[in-house]
Amino acid sequence: MPVNTQQRTHISLASPFIIEMWIIIFLVEFVKGSLLVALLPVYMENVLGLSVTVVGLAFALQYLGDNLFRSPSGWIMERIGYRWTMTGALLMIAVAVVLIIYAKDAVSLSLACLILGIGTSPLWPCVMTGVTELAGSTKSGSSGAAMGAVEMASLAGTGIGPITVNFLMDHGHQSYRAVFFVLLAFAAAVVAVALLLPARISHGVHAATHGIQAPDAARPKLSPLASLRRTLRQVKQSLKVSRLLYPALFLQAFAIGLMTPVVTLFTRTELHLSPTQFNLLLIAGGGITVLALIPAGKLVDRIGTGAFLNTGFLLAAISLATFAHVRRLPFVFVVVALVGISYAFILPAWNAFIAKQVPKGERGTVWGIFLTLQGSGMVAGPIVSGKLWDSVGHGVPFVASASVMVLLFVLHLAIVHRTKRKAGHSH
């Protein structure tokens, strides 16, 4: 059953599709965060006796599977719909958890991590495509609040998962296998929710012109290769975006990737925080981001993405550069809270801004391409960050991230200016 596409002012956050995807994102990030942050590093090293190099390789394979298969999964989703794309992929997450439970060596663990990555790959292409299509069915065409809601689900799952696992491990549940089976139950639950997803959100122009066949379609079926070639032609013809958007996509994730591997090290070596103080710091930053995402998203829908992105990029640049130099604990908390607020501004506005660049044709494929580009920044960021930490200075990765935010501010202004100029010429 397609979702009702009757014109509304804004996307309803109570829409069945939004609720189902919110639950799926939360549960997937809960399982993935639990495995990658809390369980696997310790389990692989302490229980299986694998080297840290092997742990790193396994994690790299997980990310590789996720990033490389985003574009293909978006293309597949255009052909078979949301329900079966997500159900098939999420079954792979359950398979990966089962493999982890019974794995005894580096090869089987690495294979499990690769399958886990492939299983998570359709998540963001599907949710971004769905939210974009729902936005297209509203009068405003804006998706800020919905984007904020799904980002909140992602951050909440990623944070709550490891905390829950650590709580279970610290309170007598010392069996890794028991905790793995708890995660397997969550993986099974997320498959059940995926079966509730609609096959399509809308028919009409999108379905008729971009290869989604109705059951009684009287056109000849194309081979997969011919269908792929046609898709690439359609994407090339319909994707009319500024070339500056591509480096901006990379840099948005690159800025986060620069910080990710060194935040914990920085708080220990430079700020000398205890584990409890570090947890409070995470709550100050991450908690504020999560709580502010939906209100920020609703304001994005009302006043547009420009003001939020410009403010967010500049606030992030100032607060990140300050974080690299501040040492007094009260000021550290203030700066981290400002970083959290800046990301609450950036995340829903950025996704809504990108959604407006996605053409109506082949939305799933285009979102897959965009998210693959963006994800590549998360590969390069930690590599550059480690080099800067070792060879230049411990605060330098944060200054570099701040510099990237300034560059994003400039690129965003240039993209908006070029878009307005093209719109003016077209009239």
Coordinates of C-alpha atoms in Angstrom, one line a residue:
M1 CA 0.0 0.0 0.0
P2 CA 1.5 3.3 -0.9
V3 CA 1.5 6.0 1.7
N4 CA -1.2 8.7 1.3
T5 CA 0.3 11.6 -0.6
Q6 CA -2.5 14.1 0.0
Q7 CA -1.0 17.6 0.1
R8 CA -0.2 18.8 3.7
T9 CA 1.7 21.8 4.9
H10 CA 4.6 19.8 6.4
I11 CA 5.6 16.2 6.8
S12 CA 3.7 14.6 9.8
L13 CA 6.2 13.1 12.3
A14 CA 3.3 10.7 13.1
S15 CA 3.4 9.3 9.6
P16 CA 3.6 5.5 9.7
F17 CA 6.6 5.6 7.4
I18 CA 8.5 8.1 9.7
I19 CA 7.6 6.1 12.8
E20 CA 8.7 2.8 11.3
M21 CA 11.9 4.2 10.0
W22 CA 12.6 5.9 13.3
I23 CA 12.3 2.6 15.1
I24 CA 14.4 0.8 12.5
I25 CA 17.2 3.4 12.6
F26 CA 17.2 3.4 16.5
L27 CA 17.4 -0.4 16.7
V28 CA 20.0 -0.7 13.9
E29 CA 22.2 1.9 15.4
F30 CA 21.6 0.4 18.9
V31 CA 22.9 -3.0 17.6
K32 CA 25.8 -1.5 15.5
G33 CA 26.9 0.9 18.3
S34 CA 26.8 -1.9 20.9
L35 CA 28.9 -4.2 18.7
L36 CA 31.5 -1.7 17.3
V37 CA 31.9 0.6 20.4
A38 CA 31.4 -1.7 23.4
L39 CA 31.6 -5.4 22.6
L40 CA 33.8 -6.3 19.6
P41 CA 37.0 -4.5 20.4
V42 CA 37.2 -6.1 23.8
Y43 CA 35.8 -9.5 22.7
M44 CA 38.1 -9.8 19.7
E45 CA 41.2 -8.9 21.7
N46 CA 40.6 -10.4 25.1
V47 CA 38.5 -13.4 24.3
L48 CA 39.6 -14.5 20.8
G49 CA 43.2 -13.2 21.3
L50 CA 43.2 -11.3 18.0
S51 CA 45.6 -8.4 17.4
V52 CA 44.6 -4.8 17.3
T53 CA 45.5 -4.7 13.6
V54 CA 43.0 -7.5 12.9
V55 CA 40.4 -5.6 14.9
G56 CA 41.0 -2.5 12.8
L57 CA 40.8 -4.5 9.6
A58 CA 37.5 -6.1 10.6
F59 CA 36.1 -2.6 11.4
A60 CA 37.3 -1.3 8.1
L61 CA 35.5 -4.1 6.3
Q62 CA 32.3 -3.2 8.1
Y63 CA 32.6 0.4 7.0
L64 CA 33.6 -0.7 3.5
G65 CA 30.5 -2.9 3.2
D66 CA 28.3 0.0 4.4
N67 CA 29.7 2.6 2.1
L68 CA 30.3 0.7 -1.1
F69 CA 26.8 -0.8 -1.2
R70 CA 24.8 2.4 -0.5
S71 CA 24.5 3.3 -4.2
P72 CA 23.5 -0.2 -5.3
S73 CA 21.0 -0.5 -2.5
G74 CA 19.4 2.8 -3.5
W75 CA 19.1 1.5 -7.0
I76 CA 17.6 -1.8 -5.8
M77 CA 15.2 0.0 -3.6
E78 CA 13.9 1.9 -6.7
R79 CA 13.1 -1.5 -8.3
I80 CA 11.7 -3.6 -5.5
G81 CA 10.5 -1.0 -3.0
Y82 CA 11.3 -0.1 0.6
R83 CA 9.8 -3.2 2.4
W84 CA 11.8 -5.9 0.7
T85 CA 15.0 -3.9 0.3
M86 CA 15.1 -3.2 4.0
T87 CA 13.9 -6.6 5.1
G88 CA 16.5 -8.4 3.0
A89 CA 19.3 -6.1 4.2
L90 CA 18.3 -6.3 7.9
L91 CA 18.2 -10.1 7.8
M92 CA 21.9 -9.8 6.9
I93 CA 22.5 -7.9 10.2
A94 CA 20.9 -10.9 12.1
V95 CA 23.1 -13.3 10.1
A96 CA 26.2 -11.2 11.0
V97 CA 25.4 -11.3 14.7
V98 CA 24.9 -15.2 14.5
L99 CA 28.3 -15.4 12.8
I100 CA 29.9 -13.3 15.5
I101 CA 28.4 -15.5 18.2
Y102 CA 30.1 -18.6 16.8
A103 CA 33.2 -17.1 15.2
K104 CA 36.5 -18.4 16.5
D105 CA 39.1 -16.7 14.1
A106 CA 39.9 -13.5 12.3
V107 CA 38.5 -14.6 9.0
S108 CA 35.0 -15.4 10.3
L109 CA 34.9 -12.2 12.4
S110 CA 36.0 -10.1 9.4
L111 CA 33.4 -11.8 7.2
A112 CA 30.7 -11.1 9.9
C113 CA 31.7 -7.4 10.0
L114 CA 31.6 -7.1 6.2
I115 CA 28.1 -8.7 6.2
L116 CA 27.1 -6.3 9.0
G117 CA 28.2 -3.3 6.9
I118 CA 26.3 -4.6 3.8
G119 CA 23.2 -5.1 5.9
T120 CA 23.2 -1.5 7.2
S121 CA 24.0 0.0 3.7
P122 CA 20.4 0.6 2.5
L123 CA 19.3 2.3 5.8
W124 CA 20.2 5.9 5.0
P125 CA 19.4 5.8 1.2
C126 CA 16.0 4.4 2.0
V127 CA 15.1 6.8 4.8
M128 CA 16.5 9.9 2.9
T129 CA 14.6 8.9 -0.2
G130 CA 11.4 8.3 1.7
V131 CA 11.6 11.6 3.6
T132 CA 12.3 13.4 0.3
E133 CA 9.3 11.8 -1.4
L134 CA 7.1 12.7 1.6
A135 CA 8.4 16.2 1.5
G136 CA 7.4 16.4 -2.2
S137 CA 3.8 15.5 -1.3
T138 CA 3.6 18.6 1.0
K139 CA 2.9 22.2 0.1
S140 CA 6.2 23.5 1.5
G141 CA 8.3 20.6 0.3
S142 CA 10.4 21.0 3.4
S143 CA 11.8 18.1 5.4
G144 CA 13.8 19.7 8.3
A145 CA 11.7 18.3 11.2
A146 CA 11.6 14.8 9.7
M147 CA 15.4 14.9 9.1
G148 CA 15.9 16.0 12.7
A149 CA 13.7 13.1 13.9
V150 CA 15.7 10.5 12.1
E151 CA 19.1 12.0 13.1
M152 CA 17.8 11.9 16.7
A153 CA 17.0 8.2 16.4
S154 CA 20.5 7.5 15.0
L155 CA 22.3 9.4 17.7
A156 CA 20.1 8.0 20.5
G157 CA 20.6 4.4 19.3
T158 CA 24.4 4.9 18.9
G159 CA 24.6 6.3 22.4
I160 CA 22.1 4.1 24.3
G161 CA 23.4 0.8 22.8
P162 CA 26.9 0.9 24.2
I163 CA 25.7 2.3 27.6
T164 CA 23.2 -0.6 27.9
V165 CA 25.8 -3.2 27.0
N166 CA 28.2 -1.8 29.5
F167 CA 25.5 -1.8 32.1
L168 CA 24.7 -5.5 31.4
M169 CA 28.4 -6.5 31.5
D170 CA 29.0 -4.6 34.7
H171 CA 26.0 -6.1 36.6
G172 CA 26.8 -9.8 36.6
H173 CA 26.1 -10.6 32.9
Q174 CA 29.7 -11.5 32.2
S175 CA 28.8 -13.9 29.3
Y176 CA 29.5 -12.3 26.0
R177 CA 27.4 -14.8 24.3
A178 CA 24.3 -13.9 26.4
V179 CA 24.7 -10.2 25.4
F180 CA 25.2 -11.2 21.7
F181 CA 21.9 -13.1 21.9
V182 CA 20.2 -10.0 23.4
L183 CA 21.5 -8.1 20.3
L184 CA 20.3 -10.9 18.0
A185 CA 16.8 -10.4 19.5
F186 CA 17.0 -6.7 18.6
A187 CA 18.1 -7.6 15.1
A188 CA 15.1 -10.0 14.7
A189 CA 12.8 -7.2 16.0
V190 CA 14.1 -4.7 13.4
V191 CA 13.4 -7.3 10.6
A192 CA 9.8 -7.6 11.9
V193 CA 9.4 -3.8 11.8
A194 CA 10.8 -3.6 8.2
L195 CA 8.0 -5.9 7.1
L196 CA 5.6 -3.1 8.0
L197 CA 7.2 -0.6 5.6
P198 CA 5.3 0.3 2.5
A199 CA 6.5 -1.1 -0.8
R200 CA 6.2 2.4 -2.3
I201 CA 5.5 5.9 -0.9
S202 CA 4.1 7.2 -4.2
H203 CA 3.3 6.1 -7.7
G204 CA 2.6 8.4 -10.6
V205 CA 5.4 10.2 -12.4
H206 CA 8.2 8.7 -10.4
A207 CA 7.0 5.2 -10.9
A208 CA 6.0 5.6 -14.5
T209 CA 9.1 7.2 -15.8
H210 CA 11.9 5.6 -13.8
G211 CA 11.6 1.9 -14.3
I212 CA 9.3 1.0 -11.3
Q213 CA 7.0 -1.5 -13.0
A214 CA 3.3 -1.7 -12.0
P215 CA 2.0 -5.3 -11.9
D216 CA 0.1 -4.8 -15.2
A217 CA 2.8 -2.8 -16.9
A218 CA 2.9 -3.6 -20.6
R219 CA 6.5 -2.6 -21.3
P220 CA 9.2 -5.1 -22.0
K221 CA 11.4 -6.0 -19.0
L222 CA 15.0 -4.9 -19.2
S223 CA 18.0 -7.0 -18.2
P224 CA 19.7 -5.8 -15.0
L225 CA 22.7 -4.5 -17.0
A226 CA 20.4 -2.6 -19.4
S227 CA 18.4 -1.2 -16.5
L228 CA 21.6 0.0 -14.8
R229 CA 22.7 1.7 -18.0
R230 CA 19.4 3.5 -18.3
T231 CA 19.5 4.5 -14.6
L232 CA 23.0 6.0 -15.1
R233 CA 21.8 8.0 -18.2
Q234 CA 18.7 9.2 -16.3
V235 CA 20.8 10.3 -13.3
K236 CA 23.3 12.2 -15.6
Q237 CA 20.4 13.9 -17.3
S238 CA 18.3 14.8 -14.2
L239 CA 21.1 15.6 -11.7
K240 CA 21.6 19.4 -12.2
V241 CA 23.5 20.4 -9.1
S242 CA 26.4 22.7 -8.5
R243 CA 29.8 21.0 -8.8
L244 CA 30.7 22.5 -5.4
L245 CA 28.1 20.2 -3.8
Y246 CA 30.4 17.2 -4.2
P247 CA 33.4 18.5 -2.2
A248 CA 30.9 19.9 0.3
L249 CA 29.4 16.4 0.8
F250 CA 32.8 15.0 1.5
L251 CA 33.9 17.8 3.8
Q252 CA 30.7 17.6 5.9
A253 CA 31.6 14.1 7.1
F254 CA 35.4 14.7 7.0
A255 CA 35.0 17.4 9.7
I256 CA 33.3 14.8 12.0
G257 CA 35.9 12.2 11.0
L258 CA 38.7 14.4 12.1
M259 CA 37.4 14.5 15.6
T260 CA 36.0 11.0 16.1
P261 CA 39.2 9.0 16.9
V262 CA 40.9 11.7 19.1
V263 CA 38.2 13.0 21.3
T264 CA 38.6 10.3 24.0
L265 CA 42.4 10.6 23.8
F266 CA 42.3 14.4 24.1
T267 CA 40.1 14.3 27.2
R268 CA 42.4 11.9 28.9
T269 CA 45.8 13.3 27.9
E270 CA 45.1 17.0 27.8
L271 CA 42.1 17.6 29.9
H272 CA 42.8 14.8 32.4
L273 CA 39.1 13.9 32.8
S274 CA 37.9 10.9 34.8
P275 CA 35.6 8.4 33.1
T276 CA 32.6 9.9 34.9
Q277 CA 33.6 13.4 33.9
F278 CA 34.0 12.2 30.3
N279 CA 30.5 10.6 30.4
L280 CA 29.1 14.0 31.6
L281 CA 30.9 15.7 28.8
L282 CA 29.3 13.3 26.2
I283 CA 25.9 14.1 27.7
A284 CA 26.6 17.8 27.6
G285 CA 27.4 17.6 23.9
G286 CA 25.4 14.7 22.5
G287 CA 22.5 15.1 24.8
I288 CA 22.0 18.7 23.8
T289 CA 22.3 17.8 20.1
V290 CA 19.6 15.0 20.5
L291 CA 17.2 17.2 22.4
A292 CA 17.5 20.1 20.0
L293 CA 17.3 18.2 16.7
I294 CA 13.5 18.1 16.3
P295 CA 12.9 21.8 17.4
A296 CA 15.7 22.9 15.1
G297 CA 14.3 20.8 12.3
K298 CA 10.8 22.4 12.7
L299 CA 12.4 25.8 12.6
V300 CA 14.3 24.8 9.5
D301 CA 10.9 24.0 7.9
R302 CA 9.6 27.5 8.8
I303 CA 12.5 29.8 7.9
G304 CA 14.7 27.7 5.6
T305 CA 18.1 26.0 5.7
G306 CA 20.3 29.0 5.0
A307 CA 20.3 30.7 8.4
F308 CA 20.8 27.4 10.2
L309 CA 23.6 26.2 8.1
N310 CA 25.5 29.6 8.1
T311 CA 25.1 29.9 11.9
G312 CA 25.9 26.2 12.6
F313 CA 29.0 26.2 10.5
L314 CA 30.4 29.4 12.1
L315 CA 29.4 28.3 15.6
A316 CA 31.0 24.9 15.1
A317 CA 34.2 26.5 13.8
I318 CA 34.6 28.9 16.7
S319 CA 33.7 26.3 19.4
L320 CA 35.9 23.5 17.9
A321 CA 38.9 25.9 17.6
T322 CA 38.3 27.0 21.2
F323 CA 38.0 23.4 22.4
A324 CA 41.6 22.7 21.2
H325 CA 42.9 25.4 23.6
V326 CA 40.6 25.6 26.7
R327 CA 41.7 23.6 29.8
R328 CA 39.5 24.8 32.7
L329 CA 36.7 22.3 33.2
P330 CA 33.7 24.7 33.4
F331 CA 34.7 26.3 30.1
V332 CA 35.2 22.9 28.5
F333 CA 31.6 22.0 29.3
V334 CA 30.4 25.3 27.9
V335 CA 32.4 24.8 24.7
V336 CA 31.2 21.2 24.2
A337 CA 27.6 22.4 24.7
L338 CA 28.1 25.0 22.0
V339 CA 29.5 22.2 19.7
G340 CA 26.3 20.2 20.4
I341 CA 24.1 23.2 19.6
S342 CA 26.0 23.8 16.4
Y343 CA 25.4 20.2 15.2
A344 CA 21.7 20.4 16.1
F345 CA 21.6 23.4 13.7
I346 CA 23.7 21.7 11.0
L347 CA 22.3 18.1 10.8
P348 CA 18.6 18.6 10.0
A349 CA 19.3 21.7 7.9
W350 CA 22.1 20.0 5.9
N351 CA 20.0 17.0 5.1
A352 CA 17.0 19.2 4.1
F353 CA 19.4 21.3 1.9
I354 CA 20.7 18.2 0.2
A355 CA 17.2 16.8 -0.2
K356 CA 16.3 19.8 -2.3
Q357 CA 19.2 19.0 -4.7
V358 CA 17.9 15.5 -5.3
P359 CA 16.0 15.2 -8.6
K360 CA 12.6 13.4 -8.6
G361 CA 13.9 10.7 -10.9
E362 CA 16.0 7.8 -9.4
R363 CA 16.0 9.4 -5.9
G364 CA 17.2 6.2 -4.2
T365 CA 20.2 5.9 -6.6
V366 CA 21.1 9.6 -6.2
W367 CA 20.8 9.5 -2.4
G368 CA 23.1 6.4 -2.5
I369 CA 25.7 8.3 -4.5
F370 CA 25.5 11.4 -2.2
L371 CA 25.7 9.3 0.9
T372 CA 28.7 7.3 -0.5
L373 CA 30.5 10.6 -1.2
Q374 CA 29.7 11.8 2.3
G375 CA 30.7 8.5 3.9
S376 CA 34.1 8.7 2.2
G377 CA 34.8 11.7 4.4
M378 CA 34.5 9.4 7.4
V379 CA 37.2 7.2 6.0
A380 CA 39.7 10.0 5.3
G381 CA 39.0 12.0 8.4
P382 CA 40.3 9.5 11.0
I383 CA 43.4 8.8 8.9
V384 CA 44.3 12.5 8.6
S385 CA 43.4 13.0 12.3
G386 CA 45.8 10.3 13.5
K387 CA 48.7 11.8 11.4
L388 CA 48.0 15.3 12.8
W389 CA 47.8 14.0 16.3
D390 CA 51.1 12.1 16.1
S391 CA 53.2 14.5 14.0
V392 CA 51.8 18.1 14.7
G393 CA 50.0 18.3 18.0
H394 CA 47.1 17.0 20.0
G395 CA 44.8 20.0 19.5
V396 CA 45.5 20.3 15.8
P397 CA 42.7 17.8 14.6
F398 CA 40.1 20.1 16.2
V399 CA 41.6 23.2 14.6
A400 CA 41.6 21.3 11.3
S401 CA 37.9 20.4 11.8
A402 CA 37.2 24.1 12.6
S403 CA 38.9 25.1 9.4
V404 CA 36.8 22.6 7.4
M405 CA 33.7 24.2 8.9
V406 CA 34.7 27.6 7.7
L407 CA 35.3 26.1 4.2
L408 CA 31.8 24.5 4.3
F409 CA 30.4 27.9 5.2
V410 CA 32.0 29.4 2.1
L411 CA 31.0 26.5 -0.1
H412 CA 27.4 26.7 1.1
L413 CA 27.2 30.5 0.3
A414 CA 28.7 29.8 -3.2
I415 CA 26.3 26.9 -3.9
V416 CA 23.3 29.0 -2.9
H417 CA 24.5 32.0 -4.9
R418 CA 25.0 29.8 -8.0
T419 CA 21.6 28.2 -7.6
K420 CA 19.9 31.6 -7.3
R421 CA 21.8 32.9 -10.4
K422 CA 20.7 29.8 -12.5
A423 CA 17.1 30.2 -11.3
G424 CA 17.2 33.9 -12.4
H425 CA 18.6 33.0 -15.8
S426 CA 16.0 30.3 -16.3
H427 CA 13.2 32.9 -15.8

